[in-house]
Amino acid sequence: MHKPTQTKPKNNNPDSENVNISFAEVNAVPITHSLPSNSAEVDSTTVDEYARLLQNLTSVPWAPEIRSGVLKDIFHVFHMIYIPKSHGLCVTFSRALRDAIFLPDAEDKRHIMTYLASQDPPMTWDECLQSNPKFIKKHCKHIVSPPEQLYQLVSKVFEVYGPLKDAQSGLPLFSANTLKTVKNILEIIKLGQISDPPGIPLYYCISIASNGLPIYRCWRGTNFTEGAIHRPIRKSMPYSGVSPRHTATRLKDFVFRHNMLVGTYNTTGQHYRGHFDLWLINERQSLLNSEKIRQLIPKSQPVARWVNGNLYVQTTEVFGILPVPDPVQTLSGILKYDQELKPEQYSYLASKQDTRYAVLMVHTTEEKNLFAKLMRTEPVFMREGGPDWPSAVRRWNELSNGKSIFYKVSDSSQI
């Protein structure tokens, strides 16, 4: 079976653009083109191609009851579709596809409709969705239905809008290349790679707005990791020449700052305001709340609403570079870190891993040459069906010197 593409296609046509069906201002533009009607001109070739496309998809099995744990980012799916910029139904199609994929929570929708009806002048759900979609996004949870339902909704939108011709150019909304993308999208829908995973909440309430409506935050998609984590981490690092100690320290600092900013907002709905020297805040609170200060300044106010970490038992968790577990060290023939016998290379990394020498991937010229030699001469490396990795790793570690040959464990040797 053909595996659908999972990457964003490259747009080589300057006259087309990717579909924007998020709750953004582009979808708040008033509709200037009429909705599809029986009088709209239809491209018969596109109709026939789409019918054959649906017929071919009948061989694709539906997702099992337990859906895939790895999902396609829905907003990446949106950007897979390229349509002519000047097509009269561009915005209308975007809205229709958005509303077919994201179904509003019934209870939230009812609360919003009640609120909108009480306004002066009153407003309907559709009017608000057209004029202020961000309001809907802020106060209403949305679900992506199971594959069986989602497939019917999305395929119907494609069927209705795809063959419609533009009044000026006479071109259908879907080109031949767009139909190929549409086929891939419908296929991953059937495989359950777009639908929400059952039983896993993707929204949580940050706070209640002054209008009485809940304010939601959504975990759907990869924007939180790509935009809020990966790129800032890269920006916080030097371009080259970064040691393991430098990298670990930078990452700890980034994680701490990120958790303070995001954690405060997620738990209180308020942005964190203050510096990041928490040890100073802890010491200040301990001092101002001490008996000595109360004796000297009886009217002093204690520092409240701050959790002082110094008053709690410190965690034994390790953040950053983790030590190699004792069973793995024993299985791999790895010696413990010895403060008196520091290795010449990667001493900091070895100390954090609690190993005599650092555990690293094959990367030096000497290691590459040694690996090639062992594959020719050592029986545990030459075994039919592949090396006996536990034995091969132990043999390798016997030859490690901490200068040009470093420790390995089974997983890193097989990568």
mmCIF file of C-alpha atoms in Angstrom:
data_model
loop_
_atom_site.group_PDB
_atom_site.id
_atom_site.type_symbol
_atom_site.label_atom_id
_atom_site.label_comp_id
_atom_site.label_asym_id
_atom_site.label_seq_id
_atom_site.Cartn_x
_atom_site.Cartn_y
_atom_site.Cartn_z
ATOM 1 C CA MET A 1 0.000 0.000 0.000
ATOM 2 C CA HIS A 2 1.260 3.445 -0.830
ATOM 3 C CA LYS A 3 2.321 5.326 2.294
ATOM 4 C CA PRO A 4 1.032 8.911 2.272
ATOM 5 C CA THR A 5 3.537 11.695 2.415
ATOM 6 C CA GLN A 6 4.116 13.123 5.858
ATOM 7 C CA THR A 7 6.016 16.224 4.837
ATOM 8 C CA LYS A 8 4.926 19.636 3.762
ATOM 9 C CA PRO A 9 5.057 19.788 -0.035
ATOM 10 C CA LYS A 10 7.112 22.425 -1.712
ATOM 11 C CA ASN A 11 5.122 25.009 -3.601
ATOM 12 C CA ASN A 12 6.727 25.593 -6.977
ATOM 13 C CA ASN A 13 3.807 27.589 -8.331
ATOM 14 C CA PRO A 14 3.968 31.307 -7.457
ATOM 15 C CA ASP A 15 0.301 31.669 -8.413
ATOM 16 C CA SER A 16 -0.886 29.343 -5.641
ATOM 17 C CA GLU A 17 -0.741 29.390 -1.863
ATOM 18 C CA ASN A 18 -1.295 26.954 0.977
ATOM 19 C CA VAL A 19 -4.706 26.810 2.620
ATOM 20 C CA ASN A 20 -5.075 28.806 5.823
ATOM 21 C CA ILE A 21 -7.932 27.333 7.804
ATOM 22 C CA SER A 22 -6.853 28.287 11.279
ATOM 23 C CA PHE A 23 -8.864 30.654 13.449
ATOM 24 C CA ALA A 24 -7.031 33.646 12.036
ATOM 25 C CA GLU A 25 -7.917 37.026 10.635
ATOM 26 C CA VAL A 26 -7.926 35.715 7.074
ATOM 27 C CA ASN A 27 -11.069 33.816 7.994
ATOM 28 C CA ALA A 28 -12.629 36.902 9.530
ATOM 29 C CA VAL A 29 -12.795 38.638 6.151
ATOM 30 C CA PRO A 30 -16.450 39.013 5.114
ATOM 31 C CA ILE A 31 -17.486 36.590 2.403
ATOM 32 C CA THR A 32 -17.401 38.373 -0.934
ATOM 33 C CA HIS A 33 -18.204 35.367 -3.083
ATOM 34 C CA SER A 34 -21.397 33.380 -3.135
ATOM 35 C CA LEU A 35 -21.475 29.891 -1.671
ATOM 36 C CA PRO A 36 -21.463 26.941 -4.067
ATOM 37 C CA SER A 37 -24.776 26.477 -5.769
ATOM 38 C CA ASN A 38 -26.253 24.348 -8.481
ATOM 39 C CA SER A 39 -25.529 27.158 -10.945
ATOM 40 C CA ALA A 40 -21.781 27.142 -10.236
ATOM 41 C CA GLU A 41 -19.761 25.808 -13.159
ATOM 42 C CA VAL A 42 -18.157 22.448 -12.453
ATOM 43 C CA ASP A 43 -15.063 20.943 -14.045
ATOM 44 C CA SER A 44 -16.111 17.465 -15.167
ATOM 45 C CA THR A 45 -12.519 16.203 -15.377
ATOM 46 C CA THR A 46 -11.928 17.003 -11.715
ATOM 47 C CA VAL A 47 -15.222 15.310 -10.801
ATOM 48 C CA ASP A 48 -14.169 12.113 -12.582
ATOM 49 C CA GLU A 49 -10.661 12.187 -11.111
ATOM 50 C CA TYR A 50 -12.031 12.637 -7.608
ATOM 51 C CA ALA A 51 -14.472 9.757 -8.072
ATOM 52 C CA ARG A 52 -11.597 7.472 -9.119
ATOM 53 C CA LEU A 53 -9.592 8.742 -6.162
ATOM 54 C CA LEU A 54 -12.342 7.755 -3.723
ATOM 55 C CA GLN A 55 -12.671 4.368 -5.377
ATOM 56 C CA ASN A 56 -8.948 3.701 -4.928
ATOM 57 C CA LEU A 57 -9.187 4.641 -1.259
ATOM 58 C CA THR A 58 -11.664 1.842 -0.566
ATOM 59 C CA SER A 59 -8.690 -0.540 -0.329
ATOM 60 C CA VAL A 60 -7.188 1.464 2.553
ATOM 61 C CA PRO A 61 -8.233 -0.174 5.847
ATOM 62 C CA TRP A 62 -9.846 1.840 8.598
ATOM 63 C CA ALA A 63 -7.834 2.513 11.710
ATOM 64 C CA PRO A 64 -8.214 -0.096 14.470
ATOM 65 C CA GLU A 65 -10.082 0.672 17.653
ATOM 66 C CA ILE A 66 -6.799 1.663 19.295
ATOM 67 C CA ARG A 67 -5.675 4.619 17.206
ATOM 68 C CA SER A 68 -2.113 5.525 16.395
ATOM 69 C CA GLY A 69 -0.170 7.172 19.202
ATOM 70 C CA VAL A 70 1.726 9.260 16.651
ATOM 71 C CA LEU A 71 -0.508 11.844 15.016
ATOM 72 C CA LYS A 72 -0.076 14.141 12.060
ATOM 73 C CA ASP A 73 -0.067 17.809 13.009
ATOM 74 C CA ILE A 74 -3.402 19.066 11.670
ATOM 75 C CA PHE A 75 -2.044 22.481 10.808
ATOM 76 C CA HIS A 76 0.627 20.785 8.704
ATOM 77 C CA VAL A 77 -2.202 18.993 6.925
ATOM 78 C CA PHE A 78 -3.781 22.345 6.136
ATOM 79 C CA HIS A 79 -0.562 23.592 4.612
ATOM 80 C CA MET A 80 -0.281 20.556 2.355
ATOM 81 C CA ILE A 81 -3.087 21.933 0.176
ATOM 82 C CA TYR A 82 -2.179 24.570 -2.398
ATOM 83 C CA ILE A 83 -4.905 26.357 -4.324
ATOM 84 C CA PRO A 84 -4.899 29.324 -6.747
ATOM 85 C CA LYS A 85 -4.526 32.651 -4.957
ATOM 86 C CA SER A 86 -7.086 34.385 -7.125
ATOM 87 C CA HIS A 87 -9.754 31.681 -7.019
ATOM 88 C CA GLY A 88 -13.070 33.159 -5.941
ATOM 89 C CA LEU A 89 -13.818 30.315 -3.518
ATOM 90 C CA CYS A 90 -10.447 30.312 -1.767
ATOM 91 C CA VAL A 91 -11.656 31.823 1.523
ATOM 92 C CA THR A 92 -14.998 30.019 1.442
ATOM 93 C CA PHE A 93 -13.305 26.657 0.940
ATOM 94 C CA SER A 94 -10.892 27.406 3.783
ATOM 95 C CA ARG A 95 -13.758 28.057 6.172
ATOM 96 C CA ALA A 96 -15.683 24.988 5.056
ATOM 97 C CA LEU A 97 -12.681 22.715 5.534
ATOM 98 C CA ARG A 98 -11.901 24.260 8.910
ATOM 99 C CA ASP A 99 -15.447 23.699 10.123
ATOM 100 C CA ALA A 100 -15.455 20.110 8.823
ATOM 101 C CA ILE A 101 -12.297 19.232 10.755
ATOM 102 C CA PHE A 102 -12.829 21.209 13.959
ATOM 103 C CA LEU A 103 -16.228 20.509 15.495
ATOM 104 C CA PRO A 104 -17.211 22.787 18.412
ATOM 105 C CA ASP A 105 -17.955 21.299 21.800
ATOM 106 C CA ALA A 106 -21.752 21.287 22.157
ATOM 107 C CA GLU A 107 -21.844 22.644 25.707
ATOM 108 C CA ASP A 108 -19.309 25.399 25.057
ATOM 109 C CA LYS A 109 -21.159 26.367 21.896
ATOM 110 C CA ARG A 110 -24.427 26.616 23.808
ATOM 111 C CA HIS A 111 -22.860 28.903 26.433
ATOM 112 C CA ILE A 112 -21.327 31.137 23.771
ATOM 113 C CA MET A 113 -24.589 31.365 21.834
ATOM 114 C CA THR A 114 -26.394 32.389 25.028
ATOM 115 C CA TYR A 115 -23.792 35.070 25.669
ATOM 116 C CA LEU A 116 -23.910 36.354 22.078
ATOM 117 C CA ALA A 117 -27.700 36.534 22.150
ATOM 118 C CA SER A 118 -27.537 38.769 25.232
ATOM 119 C CA GLN A 119 -25.338 41.349 23.530
ATOM 120 C CA ASP A 120 -26.566 44.635 22.080
ATOM 121 C CA PRO A 121 -27.004 44.123 19.225
ATOM 122 C CA PRO A 122 -27.424 40.335 19.452
ATOM 123 C CA MET A 123 -25.085 38.155 17.409
ATOM 124 C CA THR A 124 -25.371 34.608 16.132
ATOM 125 C CA TRP A 125 -22.711 31.915 16.265
ATOM 126 C CA ASP A 126 -22.071 32.112 12.514
ATOM 127 C CA GLU A 127 -21.771 35.896 12.607
ATOM 128 C CA CYS A 128 -19.229 35.715 15.423
ATOM 129 C CA LEU A 129 -17.295 32.949 13.680
ATOM 130 C CA GLN A 130 -17.100 35.132 10.573
ATOM 131 C CA SER A 131 -16.270 38.445 12.242
ATOM 132 C CA ASN A 132 -14.277 37.351 15.307
ATOM 133 C CA PRO A 133 -13.094 33.721 15.020
ATOM 134 C CA LYS A 134 -10.457 34.240 17.714
ATOM 135 C CA PHE A 135 -13.247 34.783 20.238
ATOM 136 C CA ILE A 136 -14.654 31.356 19.376
ATOM 137 C CA LYS A 137 -11.213 29.779 19.586
ATOM 138 C CA LYS A 138 -10.590 31.354 22.986
ATOM 139 C CA HIS A 139 -13.810 30.222 24.647
ATOM 140 C CA CYS A 140 -14.767 26.981 22.875
ATOM 141 C CA LYS A 141 -13.137 23.570 22.818
ATOM 142 C CA HIS A 142 -13.028 21.875 19.424
ATOM 143 C CA ILE A 143 -12.746 18.196 18.651
ATOM 144 C CA VAL A 144 -11.489 16.317 15.622
ATOM 145 C CA SER A 145 -13.950 13.488 15.153
ATOM 146 C CA PRO A 146 -13.087 9.775 14.736
ATOM 147 C CA PRO A 147 -11.841 8.619 11.312
ATOM 148 C CA GLU A 148 -15.176 7.242 10.122
ATOM 149 C CA GLN A 149 -16.963 10.551 10.718
ATOM 150 C CA LEU A 150 -14.071 12.818 9.775
ATOM 151 C CA TYR A 151 -13.554 11.028 6.462
ATOM 152 C CA GLN A 152 -17.158 11.636 5.424
ATOM 153 C CA LEU A 153 -17.057 15.318 6.403
ATOM 154 C CA VAL A 154 -13.749 16.157 4.746
ATOM 155 C CA SER A 155 -14.319 14.098 1.602
ATOM 156 C CA LYS A 156 -17.662 15.862 1.120
ATOM 157 C CA VAL A 157 -15.975 19.276 1.310
ATOM 158 C CA PHE A 158 -13.393 18.143 -1.238
ATOM 159 C CA GLU A 159 -16.109 16.725 -3.472
ATOM 160 C CA VAL A 160 -18.194 19.909 -3.410
ATOM 161 C CA TYR A 161 -15.472 22.534 -3.733
ATOM 162 C CA GLY A 162 -12.693 20.779 -5.663
ATOM 163 C CA PRO A 163 -14.226 20.858 -9.177
ATOM 164 C CA LEU A 164 -15.767 24.348 -8.928
ATOM 165 C CA LYS A 165 -14.370 26.755 -11.502
ATOM 166 C CA ASP A 166 -13.326 30.318 -10.872
ATOM 167 C CA ALA A 167 -15.574 32.824 -12.634
ATOM 168 C CA GLN A 168 -12.636 34.766 -14.084
ATOM 169 C CA SER A 169 -9.900 32.223 -14.807
ATOM 170 C CA GLY A 170 -12.148 29.235 -15.457
ATOM 171 C CA LEU A 171 -9.772 26.996 -13.472
ATOM 172 C CA PRO A 172 -11.063 24.463 -10.938
ATOM 173 C CA LEU A 173 -10.131 24.884 -7.288
ATOM 174 C CA PHE A 174 -8.165 21.602 -7.325
ATOM 175 C CA SER A 175 -5.374 21.029 -9.804
ATOM 176 C CA ALA A 176 -4.002 17.581 -10.644
ATOM 177 C CA ASN A 177 -1.255 17.982 -8.025
ATOM 178 C CA THR A 178 -3.779 19.122 -5.420
ATOM 179 C CA LEU A 179 -5.827 15.970 -6.025
ATOM 180 C CA LYS A 180 -2.756 13.863 -5.225
ATOM 181 C CA THR A 181 -2.383 15.725 -1.939
ATOM 182 C CA VAL A 182 -6.097 15.318 -1.226
ATOM 183 C CA LYS A 183 -5.736 11.556 -1.688
ATOM 184 C CA ASN A 184 -2.893 11.461 0.833
ATOM 185 C CA ILE A 185 -4.915 13.498 3.328
ATOM 186 C CA LEU A 186 -7.944 11.218 3.053
ATOM 187 C CA GLU A 187 -5.684 8.203 3.461
ATOM 188 C CA ILE A 188 -4.124 9.409 6.711
ATOM 189 C CA ILE A 189 -7.621 10.298 7.928
ATOM 190 C CA LYS A 190 -8.702 6.677 7.422
ATOM 191 C CA LEU A 191 -5.586 5.519 9.252
ATOM 192 C CA GLY A 192 -6.594 7.589 12.287
ATOM 193 C CA GLN A 193 -3.579 9.889 12.144
ATOM 194 C CA ILE A 194 -5.571 13.131 12.363
ATOM 195 C CA SER A 195 -8.436 12.324 14.738
ATOM 196 C CA ASP A 196 -8.154 13.179 18.418
ATOM 197 C CA PRO A 197 -6.914 10.249 20.521
ATOM 198 C CA PRO A 198 -9.845 8.900 22.563
ATOM 199 C CA GLY A 199 -9.822 9.571 26.278
ATOM 200 C CA ILE A 200 -6.995 12.126 26.170
ATOM 201 C CA PRO A 201 -8.027 15.731 26.974
ATOM 202 C CA LEU A 202 -6.439 18.256 24.623
ATOM 203 C CA TYR A 203 -7.840 21.360 26.329
ATOM 204 C CA TYR A 204 -7.702 22.739 29.822
ATOM 205 C CA CYS A 205 -9.291 25.812 31.348
ATOM 206 C CA ILE A 206 -6.841 28.571 32.243
ATOM 207 C CA SER A 207 -9.365 30.875 33.889
ATOM 208 C CA ILE A 208 -12.856 32.329 33.632
ATOM 209 C CA ALA A 209 -13.215 35.571 31.686
ATOM 210 C CA SER A 210 -15.169 38.570 32.973
ATOM 211 C CA ASN A 211 -18.008 37.594 30.629
ATOM 212 C CA GLY A 212 -18.366 34.289 32.469
ATOM 213 C CA LEU A 213 -16.979 32.158 29.635
ATOM 214 C CA PRO A 214 -14.025 29.813 30.182
ATOM 215 C CA ILE A 215 -10.667 30.597 28.594
ATOM 216 C CA TYR A 216 -9.104 27.462 27.133
ATOM 217 C CA ARG A 217 -5.645 26.458 26.115
ATOM 218 C CA CYS A 218 -5.118 23.686 23.585
ATOM 219 C CA TRP A 219 -2.293 21.151 23.458
ATOM 220 C CA ARG A 220 -3.086 20.038 19.918
ATOM 221 C CA GLY A 221 -0.326 20.267 17.318
ATOM 222 C CA THR A 222 3.437 20.701 17.514
ATOM 223 C CA ASN A 223 3.614 24.484 17.702
ATOM 224 C CA PHE A 224 4.388 24.354 21.427
ATOM 225 C CA THR A 225 7.527 22.299 20.829
ATOM 226 C CA GLU A 226 8.616 23.722 17.490
ATOM 227 C CA GLY A 227 7.943 27.391 18.111
ATOM 228 C CA ALA A 228 8.221 27.633 21.886
ATOM 229 C CA ILE A 229 10.976 25.099 22.598
ATOM 230 C CA HIS A 230 13.180 24.023 19.706
ATOM 231 C CA ARG A 231 13.851 27.381 18.090
ATOM 232 C CA PRO A 232 14.520 29.303 21.325
ATOM 233 C CA ILE A 233 16.889 26.533 22.452
ATOM 234 C CA ARG A 234 18.834 26.846 19.215
ATOM 235 C CA LYS A 235 18.987 30.619 19.620
ATOM 236 C CA SER A 236 20.282 30.265 23.174
ATOM 237 C CA MET A 237 23.246 28.167 22.020
ATOM 238 C CA PRO A 238 26.482 29.342 20.390
ATOM 239 C CA TYR A 239 26.847 28.319 16.770
ATOM 240 C CA SER A 240 29.773 25.962 17.389
ATOM 241 C CA GLY A 241 32.386 24.833 19.869
ATOM 242 C CA VAL A 242 29.982 24.045 22.722
ATOM 243 C CA SER A 243 31.203 21.639 25.402
ATOM 244 C CA PRO A 244 28.918 19.130 27.181
ATOM 245 C CA ARG A 245 29.150 21.212 30.378
ATOM 246 C CA HIS A 246 28.184 24.386 28.510
ATOM 247 C CA THR A 247 25.303 22.633 26.741
ATOM 248 C CA ALA A 248 23.932 21.061 29.927
ATOM 249 C CA THR A 249 24.099 24.376 31.785
ATOM 250 C CA ARG A 250 22.402 26.275 28.990
ATOM 251 C CA LEU A 251 19.617 23.695 28.759
ATOM 252 C CA LYS A 252 19.001 23.754 32.507
ATOM 253 C CA ASP A 253 18.787 27.536 32.450
ATOM 254 C CA PHE A 254 16.418 27.473 29.483
ATOM 255 C CA VAL A 255 14.162 24.819 31.046
ATOM 256 C CA PHE A 256 14.017 26.721 34.329
ATOM 257 C CA ARG A 257 13.089 30.034 32.694
ATOM 258 C CA HIS A 258 10.594 28.368 30.363
ATOM 259 C CA ASN A 259 8.902 26.529 33.230
ATOM 260 C CA MET A 260 8.617 29.713 35.269
ATOM 261 C CA LEU A 261 7.049 31.620 32.383
ATOM 262 C CA VAL A 262 4.755 28.882 31.076
ATOM 263 C CA GLY A 263 3.977 27.277 34.431
ATOM 264 C CA THR A 264 2.870 30.559 35.980
ATOM 265 C CA TYR A 265 0.580 31.300 33.045
ATOM 266 C CA ASN A 266 -0.844 27.774 32.899
ATOM 267 C CA THR A 267 -1.696 27.679 36.606
ATOM 268 C CA THR A 268 -2.814 31.270 37.188
ATOM 269 C CA GLY A 269 -3.632 32.740 33.790
ATOM 270 C CA GLN A 270 -1.211 35.566 34.625
ATOM 271 C CA HIS A 271 2.191 36.229 33.093
ATOM 272 C CA TYR A 272 5.226 35.827 35.335
ATOM 273 C CA ARG A 273 6.721 39.152 36.340
ATOM 274 C CA GLY A 274 10.029 39.110 38.134
ATOM 275 C CA HIS A 275 13.613 37.974 37.960
ATOM 276 C CA PHE A 276 14.864 34.390 37.798
ATOM 277 C CA ASP A 277 17.235 34.372 40.779
ATOM 278 C CA LEU A 278 14.927 32.261 42.913
ATOM 279 C CA TRP A 279 17.556 31.688 45.570
ATOM 280 C CA LEU A 280 17.448 35.428 46.291
ATOM 281 C CA ILE A 281 13.655 35.349 46.592
ATOM 282 C CA ASN A 282 13.876 32.330 48.911
ATOM 283 C CA GLU A 283 16.481 33.999 51.114
ATOM 284 C CA ARG A 284 14.516 37.245 51.169
ATOM 285 C CA GLN A 285 11.339 35.457 52.240
ATOM 286 C CA SER A 286 13.174 33.495 54.937
ATOM 287 C CA LEU A 287 14.717 36.689 56.274
ATOM 288 C CA LEU A 288 11.564 38.827 56.212
ATOM 289 C CA ASN A 289 9.481 36.045 57.758
ATOM 290 C CA SER A 290 12.043 35.304 60.467
ATOM 291 C CA GLU A 291 11.511 35.872 64.168
ATOM 292 C CA LYS A 292 14.388 38.347 64.242
ATOM 293 C CA ILE A 293 12.689 40.678 61.742
ATOM 294 C CA ARG A 294 9.373 40.434 63.584
ATOM 295 C CA GLN A 295 11.121 41.481 66.796
ATOM 296 C CA LEU A 296 12.907 44.410 65.164
ATOM 297 C CA ILE A 297 9.960 45.494 62.996
ATOM 298 C CA PRO A 298 6.729 44.340 64.673
ATOM 299 C CA LYS A 299 4.518 45.757 61.913
ATOM 300 C CA SER A 300 6.410 44.061 59.085
ATOM 301 C CA GLN A 301 4.273 42.021 56.713
ATOM 302 C CA PRO A 302 5.377 38.457 55.939
ATOM 303 C CA VAL A 303 6.073 37.508 52.337
ATOM 304 C CA ALA A 304 3.138 35.328 51.305
ATOM 305 C CA ARG A 305 2.013 33.470 48.166
ATOM 306 C CA TRP A 306 5.489 32.143 47.460
ATOM 307 C CA VAL A 307 6.547 28.499 47.714
ATOM 308 C CA ASN A 308 10.019 28.522 49.226
ATOM 309 C CA GLY A 309 11.865 25.495 47.909
ATOM 310 C CA ASN A 310 14.466 25.765 50.680
ATOM 311 C CA LEU A 311 11.842 24.592 53.184
ATOM 312 C CA TYR A 312 11.346 21.247 51.428
ATOM 313 C CA VAL A 313 13.412 18.091 51.113
ATOM 314 C CA GLN A 314 15.508 18.439 47.982
ATOM 315 C CA THR A 315 14.715 16.118 45.096
ATOM 316 C CA THR A 316 16.989 13.259 44.155
ATOM 317 C CA GLU A 317 16.005 13.542 40.497
ATOM 318 C CA VAL A 318 18.741 14.292 37.990
ATOM 319 C CA PHE A 319 18.193 16.929 35.341
ATOM 320 C CA GLY A 320 20.369 17.072 32.248
ATOM 321 C CA ILE A 321 22.986 14.357 31.737
ATOM 322 C CA LEU A 322 21.815 11.143 33.399
ATOM 323 C CA PRO A 323 24.101 8.564 35.036
ATOM 324 C CA VAL A 324 24.379 5.191 33.337
ATOM 325 C CA PRO A 325 22.390 2.726 35.510
ATOM 326 C CA ASP A 326 24.417 0.191 37.480
ATOM 327 C CA PRO A 327 22.896 -2.857 35.704
ATOM 328 C CA VAL A 328 23.858 -1.371 32.330
ATOM 329 C CA GLN A 329 27.375 -0.667 33.550
ATOM 330 C CA THR A 330 27.742 -4.243 34.782
ATOM 331 C CA LEU A 331 26.329 -5.738 31.579
ATOM 332 C CA SER A 332 28.569 -3.559 29.406
ATOM 333 C CA GLY A 333 31.768 -4.010 31.409
ATOM 334 C CA ILE A 334 31.956 -0.328 32.345
ATOM 335 C CA LEU A 335 33.960 0.838 35.353
ATOM 336 C CA LYS A 336 32.694 3.477 37.789
ATOM 337 C CA TYR A 337 33.898 7.064 37.720
ATOM 338 C CA ASP A 338 36.964 7.622 39.885
ATOM 339 C CA GLN A 339 37.762 11.144 41.060
ATOM 340 C CA GLU A 340 41.429 10.194 41.395
ATOM 341 C CA LEU A 341 41.612 8.834 37.828
ATOM 342 C CA LYS A 342 39.943 11.536 35.777
ATOM 343 C CA PRO A 343 39.977 10.824 32.041
ATOM 344 C CA GLU A 344 41.885 13.171 29.772
ATOM 345 C CA GLN A 345 38.883 13.728 27.502
ATOM 346 C CA TYR A 346 35.274 14.520 28.455
ATOM 347 C CA SER A 347 35.951 14.411 32.188
ATOM 348 C CA TYR A 348 32.788 16.372 33.017
ATOM 349 C CA LEU A 349 30.615 14.095 30.890
ATOM 350 C CA ALA A 350 32.136 10.987 32.475
ATOM 351 C CA SER A 351 31.515 12.362 35.978
ATOM 352 C CA LYS A 352 27.848 12.978 35.186
ATOM 353 C CA GLN A 353 27.474 9.536 33.596
ATOM 354 C CA ASP A 354 29.313 8.010 36.589
ATOM 355 C CA THR A 355 31.636 6.076 34.281
ATOM 356 C CA ARG A 356 35.441 5.815 34.117
ATOM 357 C CA TYR A 357 35.359 7.125 30.551
ATOM 358 C CA ALA A 358 32.591 9.010 28.770
ATOM 359 C CA VAL A 359 29.933 7.011 26.916
ATOM 360 C CA LEU A 360 29.837 8.394 23.383
ATOM 361 C CA MET A 361 28.865 7.378 19.890
ATOM 362 C CA VAL A 362 31.512 6.131 17.464
ATOM 363 C CA HIS A 363 32.966 9.430 16.265
ATOM 364 C CA THR A 364 36.783 9.511 16.255
ATOM 365 C CA THR A 365 38.967 8.196 13.449
ATOM 366 C CA GLU A 366 40.515 5.684 15.857
ATOM 367 C CA GLU A 367 37.075 4.362 16.797
ATOM 368 C CA LYS A 368 36.022 3.981 13.177
ATOM 369 C CA ASN A 369 39.217 2.087 12.389
ATOM 370 C CA LEU A 370 38.778 -0.102 15.472
ATOM 371 C CA PHE A 371 35.202 -0.921 14.545
ATOM 372 C CA ALA A 372 36.247 -1.935 11.029
ATOM 373 C CA LYS A 373 39.011 -4.131 12.464
ATOM 374 C CA LEU A 374 36.727 -5.831 14.991
ATOM 375 C CA MET A 375 34.161 -6.556 12.282
ATOM 376 C CA ARG A 376 36.888 -8.485 10.432
ATOM 377 C CA THR A 377 38.654 -10.231 13.309
ATOM 378 C CA GLU A 378 36.436 -10.644 16.399
ATOM 379 C CA PRO A 379 33.998 -13.610 16.411
ATOM 380 C CA VAL A 380 31.343 -11.749 18.451
ATOM 381 C CA PHE A 381 31.275 -9.053 15.746
ATOM 382 C CA MET A 382 31.319 -11.530 12.848
ATOM 383 C CA ARG A 383 28.405 -13.723 13.967
ATOM 384 C CA GLU A 384 25.934 -14.719 11.257
ATOM 385 C CA GLY A 385 22.813 -12.610 11.563
ATOM 386 C CA GLY A 386 24.665 -9.681 13.116
ATOM 387 C CA PRO A 387 26.992 -9.038 16.046
ATOM 388 C CA ASP A 388 26.308 -10.371 19.522
ATOM 389 C CA TRP A 389 25.929 -6.835 20.828
ATOM 390 C CA PRO A 390 26.233 -7.411 24.598
ATOM 391 C CA SER A 391 29.443 -9.394 24.092
ATOM 392 C CA ALA A 392 30.653 -6.996 21.399
ATOM 393 C CA VAL A 393 30.154 -4.011 23.686
ATOM 394 C CA ARG A 394 32.067 -5.667 26.511
ATOM 395 C CA ARG A 395 34.934 -6.432 24.136
ATOM 396 C CA TRP A 396 34.924 -2.843 22.869
ATOM 397 C CA ASN A 397 34.941 -1.389 26.381
ATOM 398 C CA GLU A 398 37.966 -3.532 27.271
ATOM 399 C CA LEU A 399 39.850 -1.584 24.598
ATOM 400 C CA SER A 400 38.610 1.867 25.668
ATOM 401 C CA ASN A 401 41.234 4.346 26.837
ATOM 402 C CA GLY A 402 39.315 7.595 27.402
ATOM 403 C CA LYS A 403 41.510 9.420 24.880
ATOM 404 C CA SER A 404 40.435 8.263 21.435
ATOM 405 C CA ILE A 405 38.371 5.153 22.256
ATOM 406 C CA PHE A 406 35.354 5.688 24.512
ATOM 407 C CA TYR A 407 32.819 3.530 26.301
ATOM 408 C CA LYS A 408 29.739 2.204 24.516
ATOM 409 C CA VAL A 409 26.472 0.621 25.590
ATOM 410 C CA SER A 410 24.377 -1.712 23.470
ATOM 411 C CA ASP A 411 21.840 0.847 22.256
ATOM 412 C CA SER A 412 24.410 3.427 21.168
ATOM 413 C CA SER A 413 26.433 0.769 19.349
ATOM 414 C CA GLN A 414 23.460 -0.213 17.208
ATOM 415 C CA ILE A 415 22.482 3.307 16.139
#
